[in-house]
Coordinates of C-alpha atoms and ligand atoms in Angstrom, one line a residue:
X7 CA 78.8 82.6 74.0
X8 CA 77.3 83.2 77.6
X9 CA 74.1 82.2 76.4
X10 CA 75.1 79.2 74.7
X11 CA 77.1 78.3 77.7
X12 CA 73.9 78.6 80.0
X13 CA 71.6 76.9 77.6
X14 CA 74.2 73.4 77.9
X15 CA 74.8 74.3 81.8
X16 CA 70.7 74.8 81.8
X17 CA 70.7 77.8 84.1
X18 CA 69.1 81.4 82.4
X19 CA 71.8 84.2 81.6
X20 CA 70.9 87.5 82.0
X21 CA 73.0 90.9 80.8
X22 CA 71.9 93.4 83.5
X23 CA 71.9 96.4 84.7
X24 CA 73.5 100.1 82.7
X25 CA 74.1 98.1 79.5
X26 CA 70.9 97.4 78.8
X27 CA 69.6 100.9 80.2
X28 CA 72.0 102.6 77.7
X29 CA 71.6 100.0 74.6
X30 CA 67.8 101.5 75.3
X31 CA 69.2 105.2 75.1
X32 CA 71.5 104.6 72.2
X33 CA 74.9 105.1 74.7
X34 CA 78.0 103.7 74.4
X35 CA 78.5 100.7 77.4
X36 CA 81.4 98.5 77.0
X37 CA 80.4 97.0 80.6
X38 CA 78.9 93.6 80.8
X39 CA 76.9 93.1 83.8
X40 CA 75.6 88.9 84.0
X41 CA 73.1 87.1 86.3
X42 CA 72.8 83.7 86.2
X43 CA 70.1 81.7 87.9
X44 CA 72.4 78.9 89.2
X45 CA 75.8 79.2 90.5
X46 CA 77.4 81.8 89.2
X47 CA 80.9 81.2 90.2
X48 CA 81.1 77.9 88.6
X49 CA 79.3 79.4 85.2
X50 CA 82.5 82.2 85.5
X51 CA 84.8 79.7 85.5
X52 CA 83.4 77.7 82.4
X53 CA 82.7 81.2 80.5
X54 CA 86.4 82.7 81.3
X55 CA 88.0 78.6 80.1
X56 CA 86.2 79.4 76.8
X57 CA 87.5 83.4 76.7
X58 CA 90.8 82.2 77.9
X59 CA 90.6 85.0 80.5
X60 CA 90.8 84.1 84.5
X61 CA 88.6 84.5 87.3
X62 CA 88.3 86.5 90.9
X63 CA 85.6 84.4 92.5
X64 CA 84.1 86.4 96.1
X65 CA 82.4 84.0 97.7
X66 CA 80.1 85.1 100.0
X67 CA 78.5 87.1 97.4
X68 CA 78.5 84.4 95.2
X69 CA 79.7 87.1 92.7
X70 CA 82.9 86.8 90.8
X71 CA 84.4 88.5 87.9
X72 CA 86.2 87.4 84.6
X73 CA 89.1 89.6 82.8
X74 CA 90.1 88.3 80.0
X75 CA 92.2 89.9 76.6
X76 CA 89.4 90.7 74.0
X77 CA 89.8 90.4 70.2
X78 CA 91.2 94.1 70.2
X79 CA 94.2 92.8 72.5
X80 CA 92.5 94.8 75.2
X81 CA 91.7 93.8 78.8
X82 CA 87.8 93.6 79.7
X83 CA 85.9 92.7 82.8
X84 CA 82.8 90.8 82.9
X85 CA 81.1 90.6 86.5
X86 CA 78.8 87.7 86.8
X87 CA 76.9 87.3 89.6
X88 CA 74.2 84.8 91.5
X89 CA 70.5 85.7 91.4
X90 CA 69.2 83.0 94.0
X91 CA 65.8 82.0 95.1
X92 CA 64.6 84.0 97.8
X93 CA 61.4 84.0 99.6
X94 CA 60.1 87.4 100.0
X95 CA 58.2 88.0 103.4
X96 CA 54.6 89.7 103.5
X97 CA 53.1 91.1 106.6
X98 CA 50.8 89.7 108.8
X99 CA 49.0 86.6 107.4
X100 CA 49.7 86.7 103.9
X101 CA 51.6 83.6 102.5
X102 CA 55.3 84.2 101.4
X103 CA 55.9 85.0 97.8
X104 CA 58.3 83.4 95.7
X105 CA 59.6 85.6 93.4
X106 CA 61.9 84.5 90.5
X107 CA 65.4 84.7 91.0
X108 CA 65.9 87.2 88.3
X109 CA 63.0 89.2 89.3
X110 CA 64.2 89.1 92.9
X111 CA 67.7 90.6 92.0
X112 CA 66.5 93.4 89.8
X113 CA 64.1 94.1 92.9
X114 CA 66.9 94.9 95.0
X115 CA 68.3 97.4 92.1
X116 CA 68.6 101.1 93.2
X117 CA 66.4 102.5 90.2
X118 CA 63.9 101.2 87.5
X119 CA 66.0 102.6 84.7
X120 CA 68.9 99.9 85.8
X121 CA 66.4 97.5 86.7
X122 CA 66.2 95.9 83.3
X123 CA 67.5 92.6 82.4
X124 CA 67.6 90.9 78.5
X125 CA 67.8 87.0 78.3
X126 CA 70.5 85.2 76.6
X127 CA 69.8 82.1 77.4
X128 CA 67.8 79.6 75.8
X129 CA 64.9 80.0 73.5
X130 CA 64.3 83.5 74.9
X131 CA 67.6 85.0 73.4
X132 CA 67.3 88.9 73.0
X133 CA 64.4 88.8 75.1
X134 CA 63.9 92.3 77.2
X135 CA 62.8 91.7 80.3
X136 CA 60.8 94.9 82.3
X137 CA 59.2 94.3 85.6
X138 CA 59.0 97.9 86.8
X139 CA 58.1 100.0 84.2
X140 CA 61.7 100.9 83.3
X141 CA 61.0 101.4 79.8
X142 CA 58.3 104.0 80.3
X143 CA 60.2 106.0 83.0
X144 CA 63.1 106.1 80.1
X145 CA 60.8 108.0 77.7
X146 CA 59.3 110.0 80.5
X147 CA 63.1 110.7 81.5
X148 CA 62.7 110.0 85.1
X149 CA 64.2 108.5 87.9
X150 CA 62.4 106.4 90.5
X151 CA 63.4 103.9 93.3
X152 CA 61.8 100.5 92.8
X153 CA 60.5 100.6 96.2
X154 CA 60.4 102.9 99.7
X155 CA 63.7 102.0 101.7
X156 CA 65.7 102.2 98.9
X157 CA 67.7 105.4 100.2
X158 CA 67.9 103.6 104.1
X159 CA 69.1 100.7 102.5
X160 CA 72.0 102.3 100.7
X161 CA 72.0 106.4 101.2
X162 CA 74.9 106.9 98.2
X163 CA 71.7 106.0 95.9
X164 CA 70.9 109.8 96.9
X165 CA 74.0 110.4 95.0
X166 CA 73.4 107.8 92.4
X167 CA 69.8 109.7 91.5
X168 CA 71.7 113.1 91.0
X169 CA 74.1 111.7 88.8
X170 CA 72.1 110.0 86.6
X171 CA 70.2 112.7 87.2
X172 CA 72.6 115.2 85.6
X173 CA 73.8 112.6 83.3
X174 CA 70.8 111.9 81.3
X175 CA 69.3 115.0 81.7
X176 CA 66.3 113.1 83.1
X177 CA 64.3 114.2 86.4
X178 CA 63.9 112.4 89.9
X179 CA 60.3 111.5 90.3
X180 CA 57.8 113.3 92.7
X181 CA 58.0 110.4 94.9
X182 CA 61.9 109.5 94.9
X183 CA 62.4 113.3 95.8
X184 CA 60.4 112.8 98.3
X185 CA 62.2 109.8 100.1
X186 CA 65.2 111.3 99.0
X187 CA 64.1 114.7 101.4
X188 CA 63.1 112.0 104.4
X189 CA 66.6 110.1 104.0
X190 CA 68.0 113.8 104.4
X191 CA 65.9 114.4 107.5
X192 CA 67.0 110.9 109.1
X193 CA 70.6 112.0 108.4
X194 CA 71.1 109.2 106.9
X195 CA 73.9 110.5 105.2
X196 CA 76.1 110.9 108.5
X197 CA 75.8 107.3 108.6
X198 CA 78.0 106.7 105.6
X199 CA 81.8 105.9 105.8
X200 CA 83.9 108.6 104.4
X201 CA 85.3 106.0 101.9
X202 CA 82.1 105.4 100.8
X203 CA 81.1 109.2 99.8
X204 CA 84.5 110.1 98.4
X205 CA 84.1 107.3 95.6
X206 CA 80.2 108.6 94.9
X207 CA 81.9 112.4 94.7
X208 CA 84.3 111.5 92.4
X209 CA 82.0 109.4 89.9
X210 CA 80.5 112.6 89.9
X211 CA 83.3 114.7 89.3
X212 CA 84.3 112.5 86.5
X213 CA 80.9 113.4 84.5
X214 CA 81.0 115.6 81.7
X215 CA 79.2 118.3 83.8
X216 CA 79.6 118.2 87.8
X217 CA 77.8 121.7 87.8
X218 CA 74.9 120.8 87.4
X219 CA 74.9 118.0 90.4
X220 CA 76.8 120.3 92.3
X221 CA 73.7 122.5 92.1
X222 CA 71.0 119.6 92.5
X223 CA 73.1 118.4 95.5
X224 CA 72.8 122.1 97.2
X225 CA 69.1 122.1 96.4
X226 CA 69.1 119.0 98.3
X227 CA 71.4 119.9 100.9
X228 CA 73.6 117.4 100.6
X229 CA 77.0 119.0 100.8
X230 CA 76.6 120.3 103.9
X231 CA 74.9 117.1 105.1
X232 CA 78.4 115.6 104.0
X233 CA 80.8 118.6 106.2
X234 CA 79.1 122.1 106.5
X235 CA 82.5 124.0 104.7
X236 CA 80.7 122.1 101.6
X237 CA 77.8 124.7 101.4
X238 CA 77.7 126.4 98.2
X239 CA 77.6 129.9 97.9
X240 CA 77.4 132.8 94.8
X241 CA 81.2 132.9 94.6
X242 CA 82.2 129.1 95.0
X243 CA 79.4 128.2 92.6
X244 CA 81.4 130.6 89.8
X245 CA 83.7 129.5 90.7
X246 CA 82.8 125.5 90.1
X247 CA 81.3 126.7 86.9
X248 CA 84.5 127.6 86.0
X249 CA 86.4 124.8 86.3
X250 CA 83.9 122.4 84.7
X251 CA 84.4 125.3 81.6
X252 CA 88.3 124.4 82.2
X253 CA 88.0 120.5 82.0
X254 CA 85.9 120.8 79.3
X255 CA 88.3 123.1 77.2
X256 CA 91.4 121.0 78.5
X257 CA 89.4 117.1 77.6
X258 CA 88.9 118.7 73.8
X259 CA 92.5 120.0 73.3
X260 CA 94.7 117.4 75.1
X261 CA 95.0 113.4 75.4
X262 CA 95.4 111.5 78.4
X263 CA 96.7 111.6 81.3
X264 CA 93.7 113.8 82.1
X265 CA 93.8 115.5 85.5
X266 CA 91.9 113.6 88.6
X267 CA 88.9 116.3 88.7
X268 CA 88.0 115.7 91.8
X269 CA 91.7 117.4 93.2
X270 CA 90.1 120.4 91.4
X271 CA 86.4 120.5 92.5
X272 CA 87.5 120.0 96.6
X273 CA 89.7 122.9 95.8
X274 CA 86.7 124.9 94.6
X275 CA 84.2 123.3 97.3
X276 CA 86.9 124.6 99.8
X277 CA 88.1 127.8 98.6
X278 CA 86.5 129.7 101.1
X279 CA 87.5 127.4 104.4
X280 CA 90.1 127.9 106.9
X281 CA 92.9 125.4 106.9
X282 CA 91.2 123.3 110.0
X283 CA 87.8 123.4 108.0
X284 CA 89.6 121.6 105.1
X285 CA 91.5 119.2 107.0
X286 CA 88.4 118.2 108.6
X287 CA 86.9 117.8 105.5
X288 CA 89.6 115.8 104.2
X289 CA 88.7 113.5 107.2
X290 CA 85.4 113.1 107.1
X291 CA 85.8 111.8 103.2
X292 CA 88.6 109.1 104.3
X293 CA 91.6 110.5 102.0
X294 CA 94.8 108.6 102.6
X295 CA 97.4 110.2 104.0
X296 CA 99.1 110.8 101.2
X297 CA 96.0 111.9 99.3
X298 CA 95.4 114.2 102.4
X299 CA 99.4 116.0 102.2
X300 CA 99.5 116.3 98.4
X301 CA 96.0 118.2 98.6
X302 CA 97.0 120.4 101.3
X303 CA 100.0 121.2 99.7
X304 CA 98.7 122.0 96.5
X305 CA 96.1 124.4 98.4
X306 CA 98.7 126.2 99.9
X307 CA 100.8 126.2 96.5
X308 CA 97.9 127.9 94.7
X309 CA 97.3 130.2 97.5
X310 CA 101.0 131.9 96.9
X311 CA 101.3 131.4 93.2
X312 CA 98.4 132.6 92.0
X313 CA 98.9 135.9 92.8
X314 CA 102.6 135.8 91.8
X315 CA 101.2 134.9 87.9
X316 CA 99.3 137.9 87.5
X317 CA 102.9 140.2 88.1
X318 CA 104.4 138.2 85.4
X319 CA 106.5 140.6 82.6
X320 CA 104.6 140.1 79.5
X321 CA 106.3 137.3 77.3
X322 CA 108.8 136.2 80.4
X323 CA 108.3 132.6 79.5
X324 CA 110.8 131.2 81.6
X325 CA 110.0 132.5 84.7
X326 CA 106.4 131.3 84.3
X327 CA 107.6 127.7 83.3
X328 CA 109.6 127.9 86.7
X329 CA 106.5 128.9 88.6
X330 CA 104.2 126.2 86.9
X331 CA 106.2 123.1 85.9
X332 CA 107.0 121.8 89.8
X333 CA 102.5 122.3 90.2
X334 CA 100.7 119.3 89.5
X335 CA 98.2 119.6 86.7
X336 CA 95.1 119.8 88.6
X337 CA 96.8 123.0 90.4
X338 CA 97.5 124.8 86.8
X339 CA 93.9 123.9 85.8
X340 CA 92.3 125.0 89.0
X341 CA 94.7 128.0 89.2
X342 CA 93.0 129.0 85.3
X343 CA 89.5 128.7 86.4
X344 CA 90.0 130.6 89.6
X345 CA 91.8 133.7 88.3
X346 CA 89.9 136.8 86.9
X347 CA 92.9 138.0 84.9
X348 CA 92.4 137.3 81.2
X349 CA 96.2 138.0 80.7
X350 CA 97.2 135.1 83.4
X351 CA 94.7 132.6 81.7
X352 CA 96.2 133.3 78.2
X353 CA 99.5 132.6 80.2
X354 CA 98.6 129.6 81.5
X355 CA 97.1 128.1 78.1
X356 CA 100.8 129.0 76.6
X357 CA 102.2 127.2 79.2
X358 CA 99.8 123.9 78.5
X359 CA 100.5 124.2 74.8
X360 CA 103.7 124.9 74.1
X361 CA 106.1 125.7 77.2
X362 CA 105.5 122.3 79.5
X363 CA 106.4 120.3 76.4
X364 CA 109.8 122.6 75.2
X365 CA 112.6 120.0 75.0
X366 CA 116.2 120.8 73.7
X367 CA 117.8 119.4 71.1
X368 CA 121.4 119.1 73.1
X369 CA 121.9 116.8 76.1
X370 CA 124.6 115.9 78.6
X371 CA 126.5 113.9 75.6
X372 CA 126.8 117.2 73.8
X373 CA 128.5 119.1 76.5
X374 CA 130.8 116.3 77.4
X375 CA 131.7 116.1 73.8
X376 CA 132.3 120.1 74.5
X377 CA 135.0 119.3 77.3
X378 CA 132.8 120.0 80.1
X379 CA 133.9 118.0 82.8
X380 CA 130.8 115.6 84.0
X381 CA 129.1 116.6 87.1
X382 CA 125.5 118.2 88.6
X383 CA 127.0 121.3 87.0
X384 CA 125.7 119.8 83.5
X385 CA 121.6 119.9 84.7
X386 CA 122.3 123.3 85.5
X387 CA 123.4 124.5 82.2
X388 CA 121.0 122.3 81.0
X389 CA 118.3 124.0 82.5
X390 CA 120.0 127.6 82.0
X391 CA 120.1 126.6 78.2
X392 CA 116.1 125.5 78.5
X393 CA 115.0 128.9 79.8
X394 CA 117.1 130.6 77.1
X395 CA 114.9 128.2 74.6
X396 CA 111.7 129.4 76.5
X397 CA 112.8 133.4 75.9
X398 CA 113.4 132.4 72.2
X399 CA 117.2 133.4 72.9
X400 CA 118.3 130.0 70.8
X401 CA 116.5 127.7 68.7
X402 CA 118.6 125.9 66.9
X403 CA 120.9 123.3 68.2
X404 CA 123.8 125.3 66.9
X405 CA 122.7 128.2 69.1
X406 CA 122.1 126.0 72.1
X407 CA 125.3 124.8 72.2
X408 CA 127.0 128.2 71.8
X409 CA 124.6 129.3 74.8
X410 CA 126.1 126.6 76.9
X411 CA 129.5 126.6 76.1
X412 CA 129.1 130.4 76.6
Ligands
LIG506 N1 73.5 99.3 92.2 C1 72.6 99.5 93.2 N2 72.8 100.3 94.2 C2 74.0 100.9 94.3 C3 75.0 100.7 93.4 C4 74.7 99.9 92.3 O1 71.5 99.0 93.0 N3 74.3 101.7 95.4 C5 73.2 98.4 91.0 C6 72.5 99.2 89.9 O2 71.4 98.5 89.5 C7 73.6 99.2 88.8 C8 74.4 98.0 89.1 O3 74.3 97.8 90.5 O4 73.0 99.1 87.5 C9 75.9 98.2 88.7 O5 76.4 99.3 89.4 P1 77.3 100.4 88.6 O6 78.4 99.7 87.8 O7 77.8 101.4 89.6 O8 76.2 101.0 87.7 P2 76.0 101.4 86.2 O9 74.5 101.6 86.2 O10 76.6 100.5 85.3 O11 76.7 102.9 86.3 P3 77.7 103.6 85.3 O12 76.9 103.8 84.0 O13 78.0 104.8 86.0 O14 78.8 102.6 85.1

C-alpha cells in the first residue's frame, strides 16, 4: 500500500532500518520503519487516510508517525520519516558530493547491520538496497560503525553495539572497539543526560540475557564510566547471573504483567553501595521522584525481609504471604536470586504459584447474610479466614464460613 502510494505521489518509499536487518536474520520485527524521498509528513497523512489510522506529525524533523488499528483489531505504529537532499562537504578543494537522499540517511545510521533499506516504490519493489556492506557483516556476525564519529556523535551507540552485541551473538569489529575505547577515553559518556542512559540500560535489561552485556560493558568500563558504585565485582556478577536465571524461569512459567527488570538489575548493580552511593546513582540516571522513593524503598524492604524468610517455620504459609504480598514483584524476584537458601527459594516459588493467587470462596455478602453487623471488622475476618485457607485449616466454603462465624 505504501508503495503504491509513493509510486502515484512519485516519491521512493523505503522500509528501513531493524526490519529489514532481521527479515535478513529470519527474526520476528512487527516495526515498520519508512523513508520517503519527498515530504514525509504529507505522504503520512495520505498513507494513515487509506489505513484509517491518524497521524503525530514533528515538524522539525520532518518525521511523523501513523497509529492506526490493524486487521487483528490491534494498534500499530508506523514511523515515516524525511530523507532530504543533503550536500555532503569534502575537505579542502574537493567539490561537494551529492549523495542520494536515501543513501544520505542510511549514512547517518549508527551501524551497517541497520543500515539497510528495501524499495517499495516503483518498478524497484522488493529491491534490497546495501551501501555498506551490511549484508556481509551479517554473515560475518559483526558490528561496525559506518564511519569514525559515530560514538562522538551519539555516545549511547556504545550501548547500542553491546546490545546488539549480546543480542545476536555477533561481535564488534576491530575497528568499532577501537573507537568505542577512544569515546571511553574522551569521557564521552559523562556527557550524556541521565534520561538518556536510563532508557539505553533498560533496553538492555529488557533482553533475554543482560548478563552477558553486563559483562561486555565491564570489559569496556562502562559502568563505572556511568557512576563508579556500577563496577562489577565476583559477588555482584553472581549475583546478576542470578537474576537473569530468575527472569528467565519466571518469563516461561507466568503471563504478563512481567516485572520491570531493570528495578531488579539496579538492585543487583547496587547491592554493595551505601545508601548515599545509591541515591547518587539514582541521580545521575534521571529517575523521577517517584521512581527514585519506590526504589529506595524496596531496597530497604529487601534488606529486612530477606533475612526474616530464611527463619520461616516450615509450611507457615500465611505468615510468608504476609511478609511477601505488600513487596512489589521485582522485590520477590530479586529477593529469590539473591538468597543462598534453597529452602527460602522453594518458599518463594510456592508463594508465586499458588499462595499470591489464593482467593476465598466467601465474601462480605456471606457474613452479612451471617448477622455480622457491617463494618472494617468484616476485612478483618476476611483476612483471618484467608490465612486459615493458606494453613489448609478450611477449604471449602462450608468450612470458611464456620471459621468466620467462629
Ligand atoms: N539509530 C541510530 N542511532 C541511535 C538510535 C537509532 O542510528 N542512537 C537508528 C538505527 O539505524 C535504527 C533506527 O535508528 O535502526 C531505529 O532505532 P531503533 O528503533 O532503536 O532501532 P532498531 O534497530 O529497530 O532496534 P530494536 O530492534 O531494538 O527495536
Amino acid at each position: 500500500m505504501a508503495g503504491e502510494l509513493g509510486n502515484r505521489l512519485n516519491v521512493a518509499v523505503y522500509v528501513v532500518g531493524g526490519f529489514v536487518r532481521d527479515l535478513l536474520l529470519g527474526r520476528k520485527n512487527l516495526d515498520l520503519d519508512l523513508v520517503v524521498e519527498g515530504d514525509g509528513i504529507a505522504f503520512a497523512y495520505k498513507l494513515a487516510h487509506q489505513l484509517g489510522g491518524r497521524v503525530r506529525q514533528h515538524k522539525k524533523f520532518k518525521t511523523a508517525i501513523i497509529i492506526y488499528i490493524n486487521a487483528a483489531g490491534e494498534e500499530e505504529r508506523l514511523d515515516v520519516a524525511t530523507a532530504r537532499l543533503e550536500y555532503y562537504e569534502q575537505p579542502a578543494s574537493l567539490p561537494t558530493v551529492e549523495l542520494s537522499s536515501i543513501k544520505m540517511d542510511l549514512y547517518r545510521r549508527d551501524f551497517t547491520i541497520n543500515a539497510l533499506a528495501i524499495q517499495l516504490s516503483h518498478d524497484n519493489f522488493g529491491k534490497l538496497i546495501d551501501f555498506f556492506g551490511a549484508q556481509k557483516d551479517i554473515r560475518d556476525k559483526l558490528i561496525r560503525v559506518l564511519h569514525s564519529l559515530s560514538f562522538v556523535e551519539d555516545p549511547t551507540r556504545i550501548l547500542r553495539a553491546i546490545r546488539f552485541e549480546t543480542r545476536f551473538e555477533f561481535t564488534i569489529g576491530p575497528q568499532t572497539t577501537k573507537l568505542i575505547k577512544n569515546a571511553l577515553h574522551l569521557k564521552l559518556i559523562t556527557k550524556l543526560s541521565g534520561t538518556r542512559i536510563f532508557h539505553e540500560l533498560q533496553l538492555i535489561f529488557n533482553e533475554v540475557s543482560p548478563y552477558q552485556s553486563l559483562l561486555r560493558m565491564q570489559e569496556f568500563a562502562v559502568l563505572e564510566a556511568i557512576h563508579p558504585s556500577l563496577k562489577l565485582t565476583p559477588a555482584k556478577s553472581h549475583l546478576l547471573k542470578e537474576i537473569e536465571k530468575v527472569l528467565e524461569w519466571y518469563r516461561m512459567l507466568y503471563t504478563k504483567p512481567y516485572p520491570e527488570a531493570w528495578i531488579i538489575y539496579l538492585l543487583g548493580l547496587t547491592s554493595a553501595s551505601k545508601q548515599e552511593e545509591v541515591e547518587s546513582v539514582l541521580e545521575r540516571l534521571h529517575l523521577t521522584a517517584s521512581q527514585h522513593n519506590e526504589f529506595m524503598t524496596l531496597r530497604s524492604t529487601v534488606k529486612s525481609t530477606i533475612n526474616l524468610l530464611g527463619k520461616i517455620r516450615p509450611e507457615a504459609f500465611s505468615q510468608l504471604y504476609k511478609m511477601l504480598s505488600p513487596i512489589p514483584l521485582e522485590g520477590v524476584l530479586y529477593m529469590m536470586a539473591r538468597t543462598k537458601s534453597e529452602t527460602v527459594k522453594k518458599n518463594i516459588s510456592h508463594y508465586l504459584a499458588y499462595l499470591r493467587n489464593t482467593t476465598l470462596d466467601i465474601s462480605g455478602e456471606d457474613l452479612q447474610l451471617l448477622g455480622f453487623p457491617p463494618g472494617p471488622a468484616y476485612g478483618e475476618v476476611l483476612r483471618k479466614t484467608l490465612f486459615a485457607k493458606l494453613d489448609d485449616k478450611v477449604n471449602t466454603r462450608q468450612e470458611q464460613l464456620d471459621f468466620a462465624y467462629r
